[in-house]
PDB file of C-alpha atoms and ligand atoms in Angstrom:
ATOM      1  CA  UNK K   1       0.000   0.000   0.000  1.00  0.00           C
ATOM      2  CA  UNK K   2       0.745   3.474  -0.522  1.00  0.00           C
ATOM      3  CA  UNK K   3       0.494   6.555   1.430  1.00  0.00           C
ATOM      4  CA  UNK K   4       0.864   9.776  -0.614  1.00  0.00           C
ATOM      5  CA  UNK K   5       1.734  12.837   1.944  1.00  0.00           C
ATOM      6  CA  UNK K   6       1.022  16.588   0.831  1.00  0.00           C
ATOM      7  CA  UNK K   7       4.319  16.686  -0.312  1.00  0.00           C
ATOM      8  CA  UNK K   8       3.415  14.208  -2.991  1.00  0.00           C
ATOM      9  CA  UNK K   9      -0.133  14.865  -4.014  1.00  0.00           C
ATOM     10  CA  UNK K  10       1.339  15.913  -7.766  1.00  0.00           C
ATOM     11  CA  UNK K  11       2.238  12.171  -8.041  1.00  0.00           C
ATOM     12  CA  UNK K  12      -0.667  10.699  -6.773  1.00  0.00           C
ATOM     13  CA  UNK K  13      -2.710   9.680 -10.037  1.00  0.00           C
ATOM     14  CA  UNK K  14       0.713   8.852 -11.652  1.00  0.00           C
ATOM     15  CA  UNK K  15       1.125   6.549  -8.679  1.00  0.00           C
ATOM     16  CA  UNK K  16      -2.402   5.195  -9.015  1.00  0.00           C
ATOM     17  CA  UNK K  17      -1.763   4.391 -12.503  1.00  0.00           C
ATOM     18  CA  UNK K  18       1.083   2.599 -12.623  1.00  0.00           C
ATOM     19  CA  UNK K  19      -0.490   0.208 -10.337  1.00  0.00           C
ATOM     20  CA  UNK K  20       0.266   0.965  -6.810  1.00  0.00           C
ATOM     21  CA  UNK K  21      -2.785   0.340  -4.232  1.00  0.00           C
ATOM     22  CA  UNK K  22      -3.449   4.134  -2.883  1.00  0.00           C
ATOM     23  CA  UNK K  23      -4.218   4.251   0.717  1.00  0.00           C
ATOM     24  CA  UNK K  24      -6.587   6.793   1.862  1.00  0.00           C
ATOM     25  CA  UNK K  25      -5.585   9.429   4.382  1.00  0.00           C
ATOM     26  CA  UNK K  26      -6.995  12.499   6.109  1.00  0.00           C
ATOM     27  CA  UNK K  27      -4.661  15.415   6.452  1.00  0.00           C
ATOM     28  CA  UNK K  28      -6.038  18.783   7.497  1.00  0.00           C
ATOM     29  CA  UNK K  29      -5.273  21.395   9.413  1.00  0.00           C
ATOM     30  CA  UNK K  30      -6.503  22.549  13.448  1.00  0.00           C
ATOM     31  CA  UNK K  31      -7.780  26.069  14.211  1.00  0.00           C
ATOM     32  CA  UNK K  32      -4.271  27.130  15.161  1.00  0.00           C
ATOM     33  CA  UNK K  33      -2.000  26.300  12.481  1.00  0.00           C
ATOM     34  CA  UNK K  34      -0.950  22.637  13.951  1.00  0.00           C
ATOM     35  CA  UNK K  35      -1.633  19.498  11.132  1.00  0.00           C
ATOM     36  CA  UNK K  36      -3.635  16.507  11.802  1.00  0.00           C
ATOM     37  CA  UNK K  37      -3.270  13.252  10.071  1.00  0.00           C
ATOM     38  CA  UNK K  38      -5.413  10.450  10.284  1.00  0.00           C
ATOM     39  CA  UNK K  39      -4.500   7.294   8.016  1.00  0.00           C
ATOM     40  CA  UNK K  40      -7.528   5.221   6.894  1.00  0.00           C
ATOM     41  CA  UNK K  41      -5.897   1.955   5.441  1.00  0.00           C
ATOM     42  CA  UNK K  42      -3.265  -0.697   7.276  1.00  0.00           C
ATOM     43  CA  UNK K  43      -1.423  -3.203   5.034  1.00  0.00           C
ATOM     44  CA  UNK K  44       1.702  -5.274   6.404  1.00  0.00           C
ATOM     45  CA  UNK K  45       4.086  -3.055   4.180  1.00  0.00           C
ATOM     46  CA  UNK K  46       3.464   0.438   3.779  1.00  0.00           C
ATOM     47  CA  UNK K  47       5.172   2.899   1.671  1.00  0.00           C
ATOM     48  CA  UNK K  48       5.058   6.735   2.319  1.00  0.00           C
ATOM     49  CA  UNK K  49       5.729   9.037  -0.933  1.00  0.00           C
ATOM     50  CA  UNK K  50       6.265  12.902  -0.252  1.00  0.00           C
ATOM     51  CA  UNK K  51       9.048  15.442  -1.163  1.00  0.00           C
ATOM     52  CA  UNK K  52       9.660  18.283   1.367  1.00  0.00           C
ATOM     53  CA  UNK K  53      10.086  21.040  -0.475  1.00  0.00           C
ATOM     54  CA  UNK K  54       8.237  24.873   1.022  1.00  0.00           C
ATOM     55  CA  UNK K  55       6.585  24.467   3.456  1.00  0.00           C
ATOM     56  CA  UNK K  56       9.668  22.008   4.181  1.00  0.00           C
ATOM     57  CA  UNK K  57       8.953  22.090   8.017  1.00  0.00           C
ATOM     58  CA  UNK K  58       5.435  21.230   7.802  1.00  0.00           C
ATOM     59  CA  UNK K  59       6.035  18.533   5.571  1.00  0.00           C
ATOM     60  CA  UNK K  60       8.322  16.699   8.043  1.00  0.00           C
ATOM     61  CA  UNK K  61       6.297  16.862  10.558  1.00  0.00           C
ATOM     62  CA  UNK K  62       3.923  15.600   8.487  1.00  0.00           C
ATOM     63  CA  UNK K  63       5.624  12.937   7.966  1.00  0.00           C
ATOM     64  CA  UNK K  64       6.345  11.605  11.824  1.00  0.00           C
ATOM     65  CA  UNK K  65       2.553  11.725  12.359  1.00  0.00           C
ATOM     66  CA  UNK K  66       1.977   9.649   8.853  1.00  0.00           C
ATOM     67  CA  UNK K  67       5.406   7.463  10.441  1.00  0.00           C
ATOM     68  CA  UNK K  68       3.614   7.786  14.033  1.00  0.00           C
ATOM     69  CA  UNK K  69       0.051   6.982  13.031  1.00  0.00           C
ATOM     70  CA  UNK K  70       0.940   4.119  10.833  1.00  0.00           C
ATOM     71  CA  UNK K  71       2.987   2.431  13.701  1.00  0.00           C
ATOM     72  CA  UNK K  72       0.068   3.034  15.861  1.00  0.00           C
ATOM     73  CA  UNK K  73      -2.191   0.541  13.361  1.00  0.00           C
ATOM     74  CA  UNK K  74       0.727  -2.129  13.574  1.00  0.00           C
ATOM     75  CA  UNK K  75       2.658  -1.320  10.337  1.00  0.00           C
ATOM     76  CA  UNK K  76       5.704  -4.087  10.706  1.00  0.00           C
ATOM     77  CA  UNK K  77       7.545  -2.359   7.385  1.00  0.00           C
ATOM     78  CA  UNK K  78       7.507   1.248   6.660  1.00  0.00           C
ATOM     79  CA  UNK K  79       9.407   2.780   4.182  1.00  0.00           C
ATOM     80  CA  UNK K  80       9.965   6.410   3.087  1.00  0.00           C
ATOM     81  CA  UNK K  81      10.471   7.620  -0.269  1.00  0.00           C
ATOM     82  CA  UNK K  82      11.165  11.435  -0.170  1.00  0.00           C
ATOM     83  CA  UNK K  83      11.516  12.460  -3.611  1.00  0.00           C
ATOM     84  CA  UNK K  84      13.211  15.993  -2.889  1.00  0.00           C
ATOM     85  CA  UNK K  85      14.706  15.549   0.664  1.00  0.00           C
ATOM     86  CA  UNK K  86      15.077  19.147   2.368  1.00  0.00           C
ATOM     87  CA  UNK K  87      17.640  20.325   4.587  1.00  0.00           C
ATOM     88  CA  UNK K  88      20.191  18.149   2.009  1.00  0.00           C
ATOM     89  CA  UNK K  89      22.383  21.323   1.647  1.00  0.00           C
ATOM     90  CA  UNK K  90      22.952  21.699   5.377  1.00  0.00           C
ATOM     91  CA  UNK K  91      25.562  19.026   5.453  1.00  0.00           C
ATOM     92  CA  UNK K  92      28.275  20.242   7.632  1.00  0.00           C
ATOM     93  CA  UNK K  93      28.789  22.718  10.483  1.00  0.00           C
ATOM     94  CA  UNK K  94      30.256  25.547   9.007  1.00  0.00           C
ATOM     95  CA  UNK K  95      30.265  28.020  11.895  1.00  0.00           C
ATOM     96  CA  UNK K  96      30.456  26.799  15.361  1.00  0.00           C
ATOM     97  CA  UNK K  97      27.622  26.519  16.894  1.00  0.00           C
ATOM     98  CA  UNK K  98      25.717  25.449  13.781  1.00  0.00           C
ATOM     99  CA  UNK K  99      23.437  21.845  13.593  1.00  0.00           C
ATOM    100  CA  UNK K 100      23.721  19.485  10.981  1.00  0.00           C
ATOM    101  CA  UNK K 101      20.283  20.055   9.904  1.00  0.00           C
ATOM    102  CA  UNK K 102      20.122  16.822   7.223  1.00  0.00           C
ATOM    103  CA  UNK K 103      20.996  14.479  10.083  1.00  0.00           C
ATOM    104  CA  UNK K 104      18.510  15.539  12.477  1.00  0.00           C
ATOM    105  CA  UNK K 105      15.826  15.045  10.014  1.00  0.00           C
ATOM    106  CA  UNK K 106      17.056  11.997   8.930  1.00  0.00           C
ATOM    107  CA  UNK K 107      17.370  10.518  12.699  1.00  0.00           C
ATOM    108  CA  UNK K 108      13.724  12.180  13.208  1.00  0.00           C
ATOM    109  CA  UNK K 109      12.652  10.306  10.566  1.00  0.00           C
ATOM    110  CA  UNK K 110      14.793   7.185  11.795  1.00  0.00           C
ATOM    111  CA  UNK K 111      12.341   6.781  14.842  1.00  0.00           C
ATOM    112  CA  UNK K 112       9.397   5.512  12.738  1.00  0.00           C
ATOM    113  CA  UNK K 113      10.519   4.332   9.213  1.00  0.00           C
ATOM    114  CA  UNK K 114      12.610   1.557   8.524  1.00  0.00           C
ATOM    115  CA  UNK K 115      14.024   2.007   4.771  1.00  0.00           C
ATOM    116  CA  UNK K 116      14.395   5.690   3.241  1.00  0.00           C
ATOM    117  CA  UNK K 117      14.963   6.194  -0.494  1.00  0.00           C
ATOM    118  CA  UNK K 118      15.531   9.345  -1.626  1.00  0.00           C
ATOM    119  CA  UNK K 119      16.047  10.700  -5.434  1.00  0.00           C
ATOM    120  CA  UNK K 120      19.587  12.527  -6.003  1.00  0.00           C
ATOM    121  CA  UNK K 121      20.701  13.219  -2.658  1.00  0.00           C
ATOM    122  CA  UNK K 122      23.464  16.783  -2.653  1.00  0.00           C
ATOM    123  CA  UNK K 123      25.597  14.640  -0.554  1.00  0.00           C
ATOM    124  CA  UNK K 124      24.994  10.882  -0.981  1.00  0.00           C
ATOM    125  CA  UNK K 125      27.028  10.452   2.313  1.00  0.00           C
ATOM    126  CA  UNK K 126      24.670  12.474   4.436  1.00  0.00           C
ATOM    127  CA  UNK K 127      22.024   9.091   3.983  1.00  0.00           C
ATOM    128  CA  UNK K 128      24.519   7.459   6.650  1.00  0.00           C
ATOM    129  CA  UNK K 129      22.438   9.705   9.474  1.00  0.00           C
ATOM    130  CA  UNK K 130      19.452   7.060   9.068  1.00  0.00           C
ATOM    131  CA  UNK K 131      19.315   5.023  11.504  1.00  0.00           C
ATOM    132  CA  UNK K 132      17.677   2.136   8.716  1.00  0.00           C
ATOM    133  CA  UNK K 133      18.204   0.931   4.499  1.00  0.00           C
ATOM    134  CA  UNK K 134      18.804   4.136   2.915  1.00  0.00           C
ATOM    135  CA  UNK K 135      18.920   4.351  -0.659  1.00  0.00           C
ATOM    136  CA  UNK K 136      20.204   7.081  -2.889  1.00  0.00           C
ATOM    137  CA  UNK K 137      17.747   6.858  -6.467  1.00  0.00           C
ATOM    138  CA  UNK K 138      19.387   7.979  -9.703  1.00  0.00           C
ATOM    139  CA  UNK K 139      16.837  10.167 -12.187  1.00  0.00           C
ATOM    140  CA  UNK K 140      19.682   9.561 -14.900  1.00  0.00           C
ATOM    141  CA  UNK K 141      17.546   7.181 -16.922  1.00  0.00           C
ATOM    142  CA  UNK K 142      14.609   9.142 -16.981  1.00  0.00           C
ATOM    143  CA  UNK K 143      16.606  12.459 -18.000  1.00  0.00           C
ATOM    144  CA  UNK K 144      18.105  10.401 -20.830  1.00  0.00           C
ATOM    145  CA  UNK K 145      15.330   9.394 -22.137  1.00  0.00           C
ATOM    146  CA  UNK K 146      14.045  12.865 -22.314  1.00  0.00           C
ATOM    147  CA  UNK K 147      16.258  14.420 -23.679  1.00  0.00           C
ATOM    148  CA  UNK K 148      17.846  11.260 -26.116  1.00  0.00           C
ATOM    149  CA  UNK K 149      16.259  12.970 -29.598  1.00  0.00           C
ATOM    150  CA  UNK K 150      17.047  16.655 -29.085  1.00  0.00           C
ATOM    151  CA  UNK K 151      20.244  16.125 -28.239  1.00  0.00           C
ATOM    152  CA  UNK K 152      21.276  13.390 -31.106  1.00  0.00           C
ATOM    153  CA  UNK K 153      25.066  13.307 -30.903  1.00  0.00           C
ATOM    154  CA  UNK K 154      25.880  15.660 -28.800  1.00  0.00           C
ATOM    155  CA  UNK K 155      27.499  16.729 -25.173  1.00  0.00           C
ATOM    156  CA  UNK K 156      26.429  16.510 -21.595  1.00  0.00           C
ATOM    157  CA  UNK K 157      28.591  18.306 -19.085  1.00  0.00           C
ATOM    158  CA  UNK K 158      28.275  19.227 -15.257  1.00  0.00           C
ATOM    159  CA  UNK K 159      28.445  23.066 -14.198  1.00  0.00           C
ATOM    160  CA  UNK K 160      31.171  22.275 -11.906  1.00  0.00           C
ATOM    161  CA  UNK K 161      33.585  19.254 -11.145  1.00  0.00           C
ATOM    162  CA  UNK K 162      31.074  17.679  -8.059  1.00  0.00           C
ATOM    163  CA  UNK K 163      28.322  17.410 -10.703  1.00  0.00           C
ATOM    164  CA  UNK K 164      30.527  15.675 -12.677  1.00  0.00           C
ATOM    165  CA  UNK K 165      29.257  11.487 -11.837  1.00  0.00           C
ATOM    166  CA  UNK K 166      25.360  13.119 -12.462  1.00  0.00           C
ATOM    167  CA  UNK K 167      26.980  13.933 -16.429  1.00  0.00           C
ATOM    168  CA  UNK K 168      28.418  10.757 -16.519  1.00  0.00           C
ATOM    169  CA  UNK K 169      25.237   9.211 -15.493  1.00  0.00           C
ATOM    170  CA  UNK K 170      23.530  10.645 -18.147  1.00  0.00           C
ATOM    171  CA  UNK K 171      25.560  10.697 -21.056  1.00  0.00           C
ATOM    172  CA  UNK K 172      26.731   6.810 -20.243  1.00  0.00           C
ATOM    173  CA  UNK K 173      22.924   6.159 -20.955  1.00  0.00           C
ATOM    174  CA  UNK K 174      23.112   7.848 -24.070  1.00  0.00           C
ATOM    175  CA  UNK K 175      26.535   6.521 -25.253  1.00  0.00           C
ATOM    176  CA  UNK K 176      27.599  10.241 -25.033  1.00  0.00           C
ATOM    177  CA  UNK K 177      30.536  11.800 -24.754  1.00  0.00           C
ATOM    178  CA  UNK K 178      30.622  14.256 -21.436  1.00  0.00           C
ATOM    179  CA  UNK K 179      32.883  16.658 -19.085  1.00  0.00           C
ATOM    180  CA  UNK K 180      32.630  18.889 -16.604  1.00  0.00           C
ATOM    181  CA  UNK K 181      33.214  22.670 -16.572  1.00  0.00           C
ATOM    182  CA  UNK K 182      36.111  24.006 -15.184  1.00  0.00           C
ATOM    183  CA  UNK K 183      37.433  26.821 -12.831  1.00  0.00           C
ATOM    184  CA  UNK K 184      40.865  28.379 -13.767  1.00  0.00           C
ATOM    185  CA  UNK K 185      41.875  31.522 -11.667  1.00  0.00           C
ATOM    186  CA  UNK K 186      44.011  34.024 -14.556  1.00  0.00           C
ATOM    187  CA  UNK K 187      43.980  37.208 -12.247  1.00  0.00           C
ATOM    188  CA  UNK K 188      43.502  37.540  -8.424  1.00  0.00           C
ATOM    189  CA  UNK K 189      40.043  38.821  -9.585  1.00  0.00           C
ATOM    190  CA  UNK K 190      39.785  37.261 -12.604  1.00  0.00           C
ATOM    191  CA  UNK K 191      37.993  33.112 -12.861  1.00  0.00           C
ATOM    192  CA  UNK K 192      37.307  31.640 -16.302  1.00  0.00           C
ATOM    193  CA  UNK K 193      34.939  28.986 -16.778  1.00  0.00           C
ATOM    194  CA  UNK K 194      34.665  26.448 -19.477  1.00  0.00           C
ATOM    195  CA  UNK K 195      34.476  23.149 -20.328  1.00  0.00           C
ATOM    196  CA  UNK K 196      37.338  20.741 -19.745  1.00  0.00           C
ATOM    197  CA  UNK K 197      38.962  18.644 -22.522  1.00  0.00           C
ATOM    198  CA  UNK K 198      35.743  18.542 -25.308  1.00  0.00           C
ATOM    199  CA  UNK K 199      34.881  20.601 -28.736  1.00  0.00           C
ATOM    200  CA  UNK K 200      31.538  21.967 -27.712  1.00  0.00           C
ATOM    201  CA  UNK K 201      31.749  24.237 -30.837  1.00  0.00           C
ATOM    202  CA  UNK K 202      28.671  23.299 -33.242  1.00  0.00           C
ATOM    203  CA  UNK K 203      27.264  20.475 -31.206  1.00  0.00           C
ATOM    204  CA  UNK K 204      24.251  19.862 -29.022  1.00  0.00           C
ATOM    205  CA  UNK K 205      24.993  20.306 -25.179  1.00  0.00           C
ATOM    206  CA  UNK K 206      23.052  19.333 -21.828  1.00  0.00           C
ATOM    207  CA  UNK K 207      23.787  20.464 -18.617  1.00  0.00           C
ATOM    208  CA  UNK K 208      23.102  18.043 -15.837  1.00  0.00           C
ATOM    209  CA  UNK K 209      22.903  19.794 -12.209  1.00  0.00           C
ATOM    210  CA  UNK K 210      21.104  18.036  -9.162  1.00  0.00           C
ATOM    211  CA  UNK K 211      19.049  21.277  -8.103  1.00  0.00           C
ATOM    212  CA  UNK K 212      18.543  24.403  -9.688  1.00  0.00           C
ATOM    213  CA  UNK K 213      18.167  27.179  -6.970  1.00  0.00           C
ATOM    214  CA  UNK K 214      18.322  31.031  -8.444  1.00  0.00           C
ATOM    215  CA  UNK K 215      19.783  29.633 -11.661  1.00  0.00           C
ATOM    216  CA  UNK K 216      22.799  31.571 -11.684  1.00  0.00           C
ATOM    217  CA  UNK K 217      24.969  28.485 -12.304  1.00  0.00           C
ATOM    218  CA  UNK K 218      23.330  27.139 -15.669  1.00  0.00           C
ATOM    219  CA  UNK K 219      22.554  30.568 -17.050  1.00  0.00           C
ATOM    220  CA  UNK K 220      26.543  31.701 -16.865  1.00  0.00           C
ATOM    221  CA  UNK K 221      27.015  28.009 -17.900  1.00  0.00           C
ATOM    222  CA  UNK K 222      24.642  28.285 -21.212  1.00  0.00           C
ATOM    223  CA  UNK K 223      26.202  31.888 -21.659  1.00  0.00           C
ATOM    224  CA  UNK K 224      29.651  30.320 -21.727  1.00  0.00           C
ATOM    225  CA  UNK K 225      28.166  27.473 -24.337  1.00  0.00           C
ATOM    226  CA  UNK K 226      26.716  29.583 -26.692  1.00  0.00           C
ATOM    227  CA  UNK K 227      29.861  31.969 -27.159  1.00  0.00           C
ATOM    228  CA  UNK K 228      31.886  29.080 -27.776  1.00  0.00           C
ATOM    229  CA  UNK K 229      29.585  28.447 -30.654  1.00  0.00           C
ATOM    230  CA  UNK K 230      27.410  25.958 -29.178  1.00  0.00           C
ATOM    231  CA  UNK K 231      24.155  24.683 -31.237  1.00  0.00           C
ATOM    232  CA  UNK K 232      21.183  24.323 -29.145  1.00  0.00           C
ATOM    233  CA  UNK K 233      21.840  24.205 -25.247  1.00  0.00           C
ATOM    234  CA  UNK K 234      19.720  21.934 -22.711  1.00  0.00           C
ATOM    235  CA  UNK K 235      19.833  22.341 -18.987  1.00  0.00           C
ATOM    236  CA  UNK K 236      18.221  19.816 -17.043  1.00  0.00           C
ATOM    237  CA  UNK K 237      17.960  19.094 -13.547  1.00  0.00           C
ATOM    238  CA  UNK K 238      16.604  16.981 -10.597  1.00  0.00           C
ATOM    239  CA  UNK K 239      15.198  19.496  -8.427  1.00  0.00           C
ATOM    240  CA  UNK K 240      13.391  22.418  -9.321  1.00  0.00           C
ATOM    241  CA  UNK K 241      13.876  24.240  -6.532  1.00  0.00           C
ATOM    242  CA  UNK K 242      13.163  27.490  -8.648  1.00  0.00           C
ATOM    243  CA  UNK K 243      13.771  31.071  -6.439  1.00  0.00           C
ATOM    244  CA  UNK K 244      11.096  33.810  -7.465  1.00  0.00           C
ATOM    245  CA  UNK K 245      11.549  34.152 -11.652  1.00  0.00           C
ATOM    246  CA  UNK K 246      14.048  31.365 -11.872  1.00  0.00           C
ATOM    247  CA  UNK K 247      11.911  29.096 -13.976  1.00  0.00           C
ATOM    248  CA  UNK K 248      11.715  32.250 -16.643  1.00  0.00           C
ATOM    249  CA  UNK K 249      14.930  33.533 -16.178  1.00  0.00           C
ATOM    250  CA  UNK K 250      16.919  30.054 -17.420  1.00  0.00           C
ATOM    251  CA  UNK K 251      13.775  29.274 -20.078  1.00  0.00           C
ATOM    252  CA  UNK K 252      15.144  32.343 -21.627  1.00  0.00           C
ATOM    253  CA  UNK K 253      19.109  31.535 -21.711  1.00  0.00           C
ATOM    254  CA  UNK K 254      18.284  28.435 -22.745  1.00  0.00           C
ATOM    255  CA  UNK K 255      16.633  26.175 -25.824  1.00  0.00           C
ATOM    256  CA  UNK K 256      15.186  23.927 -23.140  1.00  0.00           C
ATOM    257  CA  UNK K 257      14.800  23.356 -19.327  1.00  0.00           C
ATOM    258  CA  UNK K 258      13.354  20.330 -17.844  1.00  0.00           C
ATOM    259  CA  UNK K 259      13.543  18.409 -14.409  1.00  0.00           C
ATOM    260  CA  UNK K 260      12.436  15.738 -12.865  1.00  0.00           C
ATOM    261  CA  UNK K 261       9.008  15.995 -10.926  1.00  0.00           C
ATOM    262  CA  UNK K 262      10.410  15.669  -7.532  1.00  0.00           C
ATOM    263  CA  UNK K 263       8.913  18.756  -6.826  1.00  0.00           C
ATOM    264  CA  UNK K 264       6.158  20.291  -8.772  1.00  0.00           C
ATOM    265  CA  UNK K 265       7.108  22.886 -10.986  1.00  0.00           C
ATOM    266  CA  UNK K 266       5.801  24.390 -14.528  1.00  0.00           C
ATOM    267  CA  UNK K 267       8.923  22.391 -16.143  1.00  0.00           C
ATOM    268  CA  UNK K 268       8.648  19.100 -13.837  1.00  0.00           C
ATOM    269  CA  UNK K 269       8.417  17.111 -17.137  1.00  0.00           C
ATOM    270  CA  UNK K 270      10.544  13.893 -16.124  1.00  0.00           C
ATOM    271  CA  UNK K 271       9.160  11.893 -14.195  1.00  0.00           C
ATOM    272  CA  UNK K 272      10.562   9.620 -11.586  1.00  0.00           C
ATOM    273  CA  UNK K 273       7.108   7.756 -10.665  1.00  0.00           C
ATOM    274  CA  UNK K 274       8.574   4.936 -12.793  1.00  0.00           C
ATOM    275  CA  UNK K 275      10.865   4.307 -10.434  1.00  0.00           C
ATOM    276  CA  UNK K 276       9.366   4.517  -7.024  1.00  0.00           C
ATOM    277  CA  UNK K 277       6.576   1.956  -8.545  1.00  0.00           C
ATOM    278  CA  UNK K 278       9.485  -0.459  -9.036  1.00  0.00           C
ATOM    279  CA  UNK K 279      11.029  -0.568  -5.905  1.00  0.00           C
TER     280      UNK K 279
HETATM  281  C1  LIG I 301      25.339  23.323  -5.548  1.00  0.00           C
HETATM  282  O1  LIG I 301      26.145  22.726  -4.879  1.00  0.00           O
HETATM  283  C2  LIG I 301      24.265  22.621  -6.302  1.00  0.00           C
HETATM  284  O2  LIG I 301      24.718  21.416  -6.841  1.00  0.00           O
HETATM  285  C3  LIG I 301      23.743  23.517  -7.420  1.00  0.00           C
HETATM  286  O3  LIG I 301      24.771  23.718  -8.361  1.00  0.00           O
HETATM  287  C4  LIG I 301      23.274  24.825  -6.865  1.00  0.00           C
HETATM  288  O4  LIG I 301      22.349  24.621  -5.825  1.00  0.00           O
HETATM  289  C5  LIG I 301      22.653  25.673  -7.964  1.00  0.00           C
HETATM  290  O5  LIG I 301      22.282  26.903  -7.415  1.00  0.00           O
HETATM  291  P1  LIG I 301      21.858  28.124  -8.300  1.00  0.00           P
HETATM  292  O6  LIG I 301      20.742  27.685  -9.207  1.00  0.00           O
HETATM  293  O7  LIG I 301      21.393  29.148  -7.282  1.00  0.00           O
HETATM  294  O8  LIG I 301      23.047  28.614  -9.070  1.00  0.00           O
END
C-alpha cells in the first residue's frame, strides 16, 4: 500500500496508474495552524511518498505523524520515499555553533521508518544519518530518455567538477561523450569557466545539475556554451527548486529546461514515478 503525503499529491494519479494500491488518508489542518493526520488503510508493508520542499517544516512533521500513526495501526515495514529531501544542503557545520540540519531530520525520521529512499541526494554520504536501508535513487535514466532525440550526438557536461558522476550518469545512458566545466583563476580577480577537454563548438549540449536554486549556475554556464559556438543548449535538472523568476529567467538563456518531478514545478516534465513503482 501506498500513502501519498502533501508533499506528494502531484504524483498521486501517476502513482495510481502505474499500479500501486493508494491508501486513503486524512490530512487537514486545526484552528491554530498545527496538522492533523489520520491514516484510513493498514497493510503489512506500507510505503510513504512525499518530497519536502516549502513548506519544508510542515512537511516533516507531516511525515512523523503519517510514520507515528501508521505504527500506531501495527505497520511491521515502513518505508519512506522522499523524492526531494530538504535540509540536504545543510551538510556540515560551518560556523560553530551550527546543527547538521540533514541528520537531524534523517534521525527524526529514523524513529518511525525503517528504509528511506531518496532521489539525487546533494551529498549521498549524508544518507549514513538514518538510523535504517537508505537508498540514494538515480533520475539519470529518466533524463536520458528525455532528452535522447534533441540532443542526437551531442554533449552533456556538469556546471562544476562535483556534478561531474550526475553527467556521466547521463551521457553513459546515451553513449555520449561528457565533461565537466572548469574553474581556472588568470587574475587575483579574474575566474574563467569552461568546459574541460571537449569541442563543444557546433554540437548539441546538456547540462546536468542536481538542483537548480536562483539559476545563476546554468545561465553563466549556457552563456559560456553559446559563445563558444554551441548549437542548441539543454539544462536539465533533478530538483526544481526554482527562487522567485528562476523558472523564466533560465527558459530564456536556454533552448530547453526540464527536471524531474520531484517537486512540482511548470517544467517538472521527467518523471521519476517509474521508479518509485518499481522498488
Ligand atoms: C550546488 O552545490 C548545487 O549542486 C547547485 O549547483 C546549486 O544549488 C545551484 O544553485 P543556483 O541555481 O542558485 O546557481
Amino acid at each position: 500500500m501506498i500513502v501519498v503525503g502533501s508533499g506528494a499529491l502531484h504524483l498521486r494519479d501517476e502513482l495510481a496508474a502505474l499500479g500501486g494500491e493508494i491508501g486513503g488518508i486524512e490530512i487537514r489542518k486545526f484552528p491554530d495552524g498545527e496538522k492533523y493526520v489520520r491514516v484510513l488503510g493498514s497493510a503489512e508493508e506500507v510505503t510513504v511518498v512525499s518530497s519536502t520542499f516549502f513548506p519544508q517544516d510542515e512537511h516533516i512533521v507531516e511525515l512523523l505523524l503519517i510514520g507515528d500513526a501508521l505504527r500506531e495501526r501495527g505497520v511491521e515495514n515502513l518505508r519512506v520515499v522522499i523524492p526531494y529531501f530538504g535540509y540536504s544542503r545543510q551538510d556540515r557545520v560551518i560556523r560553530e555553533g551550527e546543527p547538521i540540519s540533514v541528520r537531524a531530520v534523517m534521525r527524526a525520521l529514523g524513529l518511525y521508518y525503517d528504509e528511506l529512499y531518496v532521489f539525487d541526494l546533494h551529498n549521498p554520504e549524508t544518507l549514513r544519518f538514518f538510523p535504517g536501508k537508505a537508498v540514494n535513487l538515480s533520475p539519470a535514466g529518466a533524463i536520458a530518455d528525455y532528452f535522447a532525440e534533441r540532443l542526437g550526438e551531442g554533449v552533456v557536461l556538469a556546471p562544476d567538477k562535483g556534478a561531474f558522476g550526475r553527467a556521466r550518469a547521463v551521457a553513459e545512458k546515451l553513449g555520449l561523450e561528457y565533461s565537466h566545466f572548469e574553474k581556472k583563476r588568470i587574475s587575483p580577480t579574474e575566474v574563467e569557466m569552461r568546459p574541460a577537454d571537449v569541442d563543444i563548438e557546433g554540437r548539441n549540449v546538456l547540462i546536468v545539475d542536481d538542483i537548480i536554486s536562483t539559476g545563476g549556475t546554468m545561465i553563466k554556464a549556457a552563456n559560456l556554451l553559446r559563445g563558444m559556438g554551441a548549437e542548441k543548449v539543454f539544462v536539465a535538472a533533478t530538483h526544481g527548486v526554482f527562487a522567485e523568476g528562476a523558472v523564466e529567467r533560465v527558459s530564456q538563456a536556454v533552448d530547453e529546461l526540464a527536471v524531474t518531478n520531484t517537486i512540482p514545478t511548470p517544467v517538472s516534465r521527467i518523471s521519476i514515478v517509474p521508479k518509485i513503482v518499481r522498488l
